[in-house]
């Protein structure tokens, strides 16, 4: 994963690559930078984390967690940060959401791979997150806690932000 740098030729003047989230739903991801290009796929949920890897005028080339690439208009994206649980071990097992930045602090919840979390801050090793479950027919439950930064897609290795 690349470390973000300011590119002289990107219209926004913001670092590339960078992570953002989708603003609304549904969102058509296109094969090129414009509405004349075919739809490659559709995001059905807002708040999906994506990585901006290129800019052209008001269009942003994005990459998703699966590595698929396509184009979105800038108005369909927002700077709010979110991540997807991607176990660093690669074993596909659930990841513990911890009470504090300590592996022995106790588990608040177990998060399955690809579970979406809101990122509050990251210190280069740990990220403070909010994990919200939406059980079918039940009420949403939110859990605050900490995940190892390496278990998340949506934040760069060693990236620090608050």
Coordinates of C-alpha atoms in Angstrom, one line a residue:
X1 CA 0.0 0.0 0.0
X2 CA 1.4 3.4 -1.0
X3 CA 2.1 6.2 1.3
X4 CA 0.0 9.3 0.4
X5 CA 1.8 12.2 -1.3
X6 CA 0.6 15.5 -2.8
X7 CA 0.5 15.1 -6.6
X8 CA 1.0 18.3 -8.6
X9 CA -1.5 17.3 -11.3
X10 CA -4.5 16.3 -9.2
X11 CA -7.3 18.9 -9.3
X12 CA -8.2 18.8 -5.6
X13 CA -4.6 19.3 -4.4
X14 CA -5.2 16.6 -1.8
X15 CA -2.9 13.6 -1.2
X16 CA -3.1 10.6 -3.5
X17 CA -3.8 7.9 -2.7
X18 CA -6.3 8.6 0.1
X19 CA -9.3 6.9 1.7
X20 CA -12.8 8.4 1.7
X21 CA -16.3 6.9 1.9
X22 CA -19.3 6.9 -0.4
X23 CA -21.8 9.7 0.3
X24 CA -25.2 8.2 -0.8
X25 CA -26.8 5.2 -2.4
X26 CA -27.2 3.8 -4.9
X27 CA -24.0 5.0 -6.6
X28 CA -23.0 4.0 -10.1
X29 CA -19.3 3.3 -10.5
X30 CA -18.2 3.9 -14.1
X31 CA -15.5 2.5 -16.3
X32 CA -14.3 6.0 -17.2
X33 CA -14.4 9.6 -15.9
X34 CA -17.9 10.7 -17.1
X35 CA -21.5 9.8 -17.4
X36 CA -21.0 8.7 -21.0
X37 CA -19.0 5.7 -19.7
X38 CA -20.7 2.4 -18.9
X39 CA -21.6 1.5 -15.3
X40 CA -19.1 -1.1 -14.0
X41 CA -21.0 -1.8 -10.7
X42 CA -23.3 -0.1 -8.2
X43 CA -22.7 0.6 -4.5
X44 CA -25.9 0.0 -2.6
X45 CA -24.8 1.3 0.8
X46 CA -23.5 4.7 1.7
X47 CA -20.5 5.0 3.9
X48 CA -18.5 2.3 2.0
X49 CA -14.8 3.0 2.3
X50 CA -12.9 3.4 -1.0
X51 CA -9.4 4.6 -1.9
X52 CA -9.0 7.5 -4.3
X53 CA -6.0 6.6 -6.6
X54 CA -6.4 9.2 -9.4
X55 CA -8.2 12.4 -10.2
X56 CA -9.5 13.9 -13.5
X57 CA -11.4 17.1 -13.3
X58 CA -14.3 16.4 -11.0
X59 CA -14.0 12.6 -11.3
X60 CA -12.1 10.3 -8.9
X61 CA -10.7 6.9 -9.8
X62 CA -11.3 4.7 -6.8
X63 CA -10.2 1.2 -5.7
X64 CA -12.3 -0.9 -3.3
X65 CA -11.3 -3.6 -0.8
X66 CA -11.4 -6.3 -3.6
X67 CA -9.0 -4.3 -5.8
X68 CA -11.7 -3.3 -8.3
X69 CA -11.2 0.1 -9.9
X70 CA -13.7 2.5 -11.3
X71 CA -14.7 6.2 -11.5
X72 CA -17.0 8.3 -9.3
X73 CA -18.0 12.0 -9.4
X74 CA -16.4 13.9 -6.5
X75 CA -19.9 14.8 -5.2
X76 CA -20.6 11.1 -4.4
X77 CA -17.7 10.9 -2.0
X78 CA -17.1 12.4 1.5
X79 CA -14.0 12.7 3.7
X80 CA -15.5 10.7 6.6
X81 CA -13.3 7.7 7.4
X82 CA -14.5 4.1 7.7
X83 CA -12.8 0.8 7.5
X84 CA -13.5 -2.9 6.8
X85 CA -12.2 -5.6 9.1
X86 CA -9.6 -7.6 7.1
X87 CA -7.7 -9.9 9.5
X88 CA -3.9 -9.4 9.2
X89 CA -3.5 -13.1 9.9
X90 CA -5.4 -13.9 6.6
X91 CA -7.1 -16.8 8.3
X92 CA -10.6 -15.4 7.9
X93 CA -11.4 -15.6 11.6
X94 CA -13.3 -13.0 13.6
X95 CA -11.2 -10.1 15.0
X96 CA -11.6 -8.9 18.6
X97 CA -12.8 -5.3 19.2
X98 CA -10.9 -4.5 22.4
X99 CA -11.7 -2.2 25.3
X100 CA -8.4 -0.4 25.1
X101 CA -5.1 -0.4 23.2
X102 CA -4.0 -3.5 24.9
X103 CA -4.4 -7.1 23.6
X104 CA -5.2 -8.2 27.2
X105 CA -7.8 -5.5 27.9
X106 CA -10.9 -7.6 27.2
X107 CA -13.1 -8.0 24.2
X108 CA -16.2 -5.8 23.6
X109 CA -17.3 -7.7 20.5
X110 CA -16.0 -10.1 17.8
X111 CA -16.1 -8.6 14.3
X112 CA -16.3 -10.8 11.2
X113 CA -14.2 -10.2 8.1
X114 CA -15.5 -7.3 6.0
X115 CA -17.5 -5.8 8.9
X116 CA -17.7 -2.0 8.4
X117 CA -16.5 0.3 11.3
X118 CA -16.4 4.1 11.6
X119 CA -12.8 5.3 12.3
X120 CA -12.5 7.9 15.0
X121 CA -8.7 8.0 15.2
X122 CA -5.6 6.0 14.5
X123 CA -2.1 6.2 16.0
X124 CA -0.1 4.1 13.6
X125 CA -0.7 0.9 15.6
X126 CA -4.2 1.0 16.9
X127 CA -7.5 2.6 15.6
X128 CA -10.3 3.7 17.8
X129 CA -13.5 2.7 16.1
X130 CA -17.3 2.4 16.4
X131 CA -18.8 -0.9 15.3
X132 CA -22.5 -0.9 14.7
X133 CA -24.5 -4.1 14.1
X134 CA -27.8 -4.1 12.3
X135 CA -29.4 -7.4 13.1
X136 CA -32.4 -8.4 10.9
X137 CA -35.6 -7.4 12.8
X138 CA -33.6 -6.1 15.7
X139 CA -32.3 -2.8 17.0
X140 CA -28.9 -1.5 16.0
X141 CA -26.2 -1.9 18.6
X142 CA -22.9 0.2 18.7
X143 CA -19.7 -0.7 20.4
X144 CA -16.7 1.6 20.9
X145 CA -13.3 0.0 21.0
X146 CA -9.9 -0.5 19.5
X147 CA -8.7 -2.6 16.6
X148 CA -5.1 -3.2 15.5
X149 CA -4.5 -1.0 12.5
X150 CA -3.2 -4.0 10.5
X151 CA -6.6 -5.6 10.8
X152 CA -8.3 -2.8 8.8
X153 CA -8.7 -1.9 5.2
X154 CA -9.4 1.9 4.9
X155 CA -6.3 3.1 6.7
X156 CA -2.6 3.0 5.7
X157 CA 0.1 1.2 7.6
X158 CA 1.5 3.6 10.2
X159 CA -1.0 6.4 9.2
X160 CA -1.9 8.7 12.1
X161 CA -5.0 10.9 12.2
X162 CA -7.7 12.1 14.7

